[in-house]
Amino acid sequence: MKNGFLLVLFLAFSILTGFEHQDKLEITDTEITVIQSEGLLRYDFKIKNNGEIPIESDFDYPGQHPFGIEFVIRPNEKLSEVMVMEKRTNYNKMLSLGSGHSGYFEPNTEMSVHLEYKMKDDVNPEKVKKLAYDSTLLILDGVDIAIEFPLQEIKEKLSN
């Protein structure tokens, strides 16, 4: 009984103290690049912390390599058809070729994020570029999804 109470207390505490100010994040710019010779689809984002305090991961676990903040693109069905997909997973994941970001959101500052994924061979690069918005940017805090940005909605918002 005592262990169950401690587990509930730990889970409640981690939910309350984790990536708690994600509502202050805003995508201010996106750029999609297709490099056919390297077979990659690249996403570049500018994400702004509109808040007054830093946003960072509080994720901790007993292992040696904490995950912290991670950015991934979850493809929808049409994009999945033109991309190389990860095997042996229950999740819809494209094969990652690399990424870059600071993993920390300074207050009132834009952070640059880039993500690269492997396209299938012999696909039309213009089709891939058009379908790139058929997806969602996920910001993970450890193993939990902290926030989701549907890219089609972001594209429409930024074009207005």
mmCIF file of C-alpha atoms in Angstrom:
data_model
loop_
_atom_site.group_PDB
_atom_site.id
_atom_site.type_symbol
_atom_site.label_atom_id
_atom_site.label_comp_id
_atom_site.label_asym_id
_atom_site.label_seq_id
_atom_site.Cartn_x
_atom_site.Cartn_y
_atom_site.Cartn_z
ATOM 1 C CA MET A 1 0.000 0.000 0.000
ATOM 2 C CA LYS A 2 2.799 2.411 0.911
ATOM 3 C CA ASN A 3 4.615 1.690 -2.387
ATOM 4 C CA GLY A 4 1.412 2.357 -4.362
ATOM 5 C CA PHE A 5 0.926 5.702 -2.643
ATOM 6 C CA LEU A 6 4.531 6.683 -3.342
ATOM 7 C CA LEU A 7 4.142 5.742 -7.007
ATOM 8 C CA VAL A 8 0.980 7.857 -7.348
ATOM 9 C CA LEU A 9 2.695 10.754 -5.566
ATOM 10 C CA PHE A 10 5.745 10.452 -7.854
ATOM 11 C CA LEU A 11 3.607 10.376 -11.016
ATOM 12 C CA ALA A 12 1.545 13.377 -9.906
ATOM 13 C CA PHE A 13 4.695 15.315 -9.018
ATOM 14 C CA SER A 14 6.397 14.520 -12.322
ATOM 15 C CA ILE A 15 3.322 15.600 -14.285
ATOM 16 C CA LEU A 16 3.154 18.879 -12.368
ATOM 17 C CA THR A 17 6.864 19.722 -12.585
ATOM 18 C CA GLY A 18 7.708 18.444 -16.064
ATOM 19 C CA PHE A 19 7.669 20.448 -19.273
ATOM 20 C CA GLU A 20 5.058 22.728 -17.722
ATOM 21 C CA HIS A 21 5.062 25.903 -19.801
ATOM 22 C CA GLN A 22 4.687 24.379 -23.248
ATOM 23 C CA ASP A 23 1.662 26.603 -23.914
ATOM 24 C CA LYS A 24 4.169 29.463 -24.300
ATOM 25 C CA LEU A 25 5.818 27.834 -27.338
ATOM 26 C CA GLU A 26 5.010 29.047 -30.830
ATOM 27 C CA ILE A 27 6.343 27.999 -34.226
ATOM 28 C CA THR A 28 7.302 31.244 -35.941
ATOM 29 C CA ASP A 29 8.832 29.851 -39.141
ATOM 30 C CA THR A 30 9.128 26.594 -41.080
ATOM 31 C CA GLU A 31 11.205 25.621 -44.068
ATOM 32 C CA ILE A 32 11.087 22.338 -45.944
ATOM 33 C CA THR A 33 14.040 21.204 -48.054
ATOM 34 C CA VAL A 34 14.300 18.077 -50.184
ATOM 35 C CA ILE A 35 17.789 16.990 -51.205
ATOM 36 C CA GLN A 36 17.244 14.297 -53.810
ATOM 37 C CA SER A 37 20.946 13.414 -54.222
ATOM 38 C CA GLU A 38 21.134 12.521 -50.516
ATOM 39 C CA GLY A 39 17.596 11.137 -50.354
ATOM 40 C CA LEU A 40 16.556 13.349 -47.481
ATOM 41 C CA LEU A 41 13.679 15.481 -46.338
ATOM 42 C CA ARG A 42 14.759 18.286 -44.003
ATOM 43 C CA TYR A 43 12.564 20.335 -41.696
ATOM 44 C CA ASP A 44 13.814 23.628 -40.246
ATOM 45 C CA PHE A 45 11.783 25.338 -37.543
ATOM 46 C CA LYS A 46 12.031 28.465 -35.470
ATOM 47 C CA ILE A 47 10.254 27.940 -32.161
ATOM 48 C CA LYS A 48 9.767 30.859 -29.804
ATOM 49 C CA ASN A 49 9.300 30.744 -26.050
ATOM 50 C CA ASN A 50 6.884 33.645 -25.503
ATOM 51 C CA GLY A 51 7.135 33.221 -21.737
ATOM 52 C CA GLU A 52 9.257 34.940 -19.141
ATOM 53 C CA ILE A 53 10.981 31.814 -17.818
ATOM 54 C CA PRO A 54 13.130 29.138 -19.491
ATOM 55 C CA ILE A 55 11.506 25.888 -20.587
ATOM 56 C CA GLU A 56 13.575 22.768 -20.161
ATOM 57 C CA SER A 57 13.120 19.097 -19.447
ATOM 58 C CA ASP A 58 12.793 17.814 -15.905
ATOM 59 C CA PHE A 59 12.823 14.217 -17.126
ATOM 60 C CA ASP A 60 14.924 11.870 -15.038
ATOM 61 C CA TYR A 61 15.255 8.119 -14.915
ATOM 62 C CA PRO A 62 17.626 5.551 -13.404
ATOM 63 C CA GLY A 63 19.692 5.090 -16.591
ATOM 64 C CA GLN A 64 22.833 6.887 -17.700
ATOM 65 C CA HIS A 65 21.585 8.816 -20.752
ATOM 66 C CA PRO A 66 18.529 10.970 -20.000
ATOM 67 C CA PHE A 67 16.382 11.706 -23.018
ATOM 68 C CA GLY A 68 15.476 15.314 -22.195
ATOM 69 C CA ILE A 69 13.723 17.295 -24.910
ATOM 70 C CA GLU A 70 13.473 15.589 -28.271
ATOM 71 C CA PHE A 71 11.860 16.728 -31.521
ATOM 72 C CA VAL A 72 10.361 14.284 -34.033
ATOM 73 C CA ILE A 73 8.037 14.391 -36.993
ATOM 74 C CA ARG A 74 5.119 11.948 -36.906
ATOM 75 C CA PRO A 75 4.042 11.414 -40.520
ATOM 76 C CA ASN A 76 0.453 10.937 -41.574
ATOM 77 C CA GLU A 77 -0.493 8.254 -44.099
ATOM 78 C CA LYS A 78 0.381 10.058 -47.342
ATOM 79 C CA LEU A 79 3.822 11.176 -46.166
ATOM 80 C CA SER A 80 4.531 7.689 -44.792
ATOM 81 C CA GLU A 81 4.084 6.261 -48.283
ATOM 82 C CA VAL A 82 7.077 8.201 -49.698
ATOM 83 C CA MET A 83 9.428 7.892 -46.711
ATOM 84 C CA VAL A 84 11.591 5.080 -45.327
ATOM 85 C CA MET A 85 9.856 3.970 -42.142
ATOM 86 C CA GLU A 86 11.355 2.474 -38.981
ATOM 87 C CA LYS A 87 10.735 -1.225 -38.543
ATOM 88 C CA ARG A 88 10.119 -3.138 -35.302
ATOM 89 C CA THR A 89 8.168 -0.368 -33.597
ATOM 90 C CA ASN A 90 4.545 0.206 -32.711
ATOM 91 C CA TYR A 91 4.876 3.864 -33.670
ATOM 92 C CA ASN A 92 4.698 5.511 -37.089
ATOM 93 C CA LYS A 93 8.322 6.731 -37.325
ATOM 94 C CA MET A 94 10.360 7.846 -40.298
ATOM 95 C CA LEU A 95 14.015 6.827 -40.481
ATOM 96 C CA SER A 96 15.965 9.714 -38.953
ATOM 97 C CA LEU A 97 19.176 10.902 -40.597
ATOM 98 C CA GLY A 98 19.956 13.553 -37.999
ATOM 99 C CA SER A 99 18.751 16.531 -36.025
ATOM 100 C CA GLY A 100 19.983 19.575 -34.198
ATOM 101 C CA HIS A 101 18.705 21.873 -31.461
ATOM 102 C CA SER A 102 19.774 23.289 -28.128
ATOM 103 C CA GLY A 103 17.161 21.340 -26.140
ATOM 104 C CA TYR A 104 16.439 24.406 -24.044
ATOM 105 C CA PHE A 105 13.988 27.266 -24.632
ATOM 106 C CA GLU A 106 15.311 30.639 -23.451
ATOM 107 C CA PRO A 107 12.618 33.180 -22.476
ATOM 108 C CA ASN A 108 11.455 35.511 -25.278
ATOM 109 C CA THR A 109 13.867 33.848 -27.697
ATOM 110 C CA GLU A 110 13.571 31.802 -30.879
ATOM 111 C CA MET A 111 15.327 28.457 -31.031
ATOM 112 C CA SER A 112 16.306 26.793 -34.311
ATOM 113 C CA VAL A 113 15.519 23.113 -34.799
ATOM 114 C CA HIS A 114 16.320 20.937 -37.791
ATOM 115 C CA LEU A 115 15.243 17.353 -38.464
ATOM 116 C CA GLU A 116 16.252 15.133 -41.388
ATOM 117 C CA TYR A 117 14.567 11.958 -42.621
ATOM 118 C CA LYS A 118 15.255 9.367 -45.329
ATOM 119 C CA MET A 119 13.047 9.357 -48.424
ATOM 120 C CA LYS A 120 12.325 6.221 -50.407
ATOM 121 C CA ASP A 121 14.427 5.781 -53.532
ATOM 122 C CA ASP A 122 12.978 7.022 -56.815
ATOM 123 C CA VAL A 123 10.255 9.233 -55.332
ATOM 124 C CA ASN A 124 9.413 12.567 -56.879
ATOM 125 C CA PRO A 125 11.104 15.229 -54.690
ATOM 126 C CA GLU A 126 8.357 17.771 -55.415
ATOM 127 C CA LYS A 127 5.755 15.271 -54.202
ATOM 128 C CA VAL A 128 7.744 14.695 -51.002
ATOM 129 C CA LYS A 129 8.025 18.443 -50.421
ATOM 130 C CA LYS A 130 4.281 18.873 -50.934
ATOM 131 C CA LEU A 131 3.473 15.985 -48.568
ATOM 132 C CA ALA A 132 5.949 17.129 -45.888
ATOM 133 C CA TYR A 133 3.186 19.084 -44.137
ATOM 134 C CA ASP A 134 1.070 15.916 -43.899
ATOM 135 C CA SER A 135 2.603 15.409 -40.460
ATOM 136 C CA THR A 136 2.883 16.606 -36.871
ATOM 137 C CA LEU A 137 5.865 18.006 -35.001
ATOM 138 C CA LEU A 138 6.105 16.326 -31.608
ATOM 139 C CA ILE A 139 8.113 17.766 -28.752
ATOM 140 C CA LEU A 140 8.922 15.017 -26.294
ATOM 141 C CA ASP A 141 9.966 15.378 -22.685
ATOM 142 C CA GLY A 142 11.624 12.067 -21.989
ATOM 143 C CA VAL A 143 9.214 9.438 -23.267
ATOM 144 C CA ASP A 144 6.108 11.643 -22.993
ATOM 145 C CA ILE A 145 4.650 13.848 -25.714
ATOM 146 C CA ALA A 146 4.704 17.349 -24.219
ATOM 147 C CA ILE A 147 3.180 19.170 -27.189
ATOM 148 C CA GLU A 148 1.983 18.483 -30.744
ATOM 149 C CA PHE A 149 2.035 20.940 -33.652
ATOM 150 C CA PRO A 150 0.023 19.721 -36.702
ATOM 151 C CA LEU A 151 2.146 21.097 -39.530
ATOM 152 C CA GLN A 152 -0.695 21.690 -41.993
ATOM 153 C CA GLU A 153 -2.295 24.033 -39.419
ATOM 154 C CA ILE A 154 1.041 25.749 -38.806
ATOM 155 C CA LYS A 155 1.573 26.212 -42.556
ATOM 156 C CA GLU A 156 -1.865 27.807 -42.919
ATOM 157 C CA LYS A 157 -1.319 30.052 -39.891
ATOM 158 C CA LEU A 158 2.077 31.262 -41.128
ATOM 159 C CA SER A 159 0.807 31.914 -44.675
ATOM 160 C CA ASN A 160 -1.901 34.303 -43.420
#
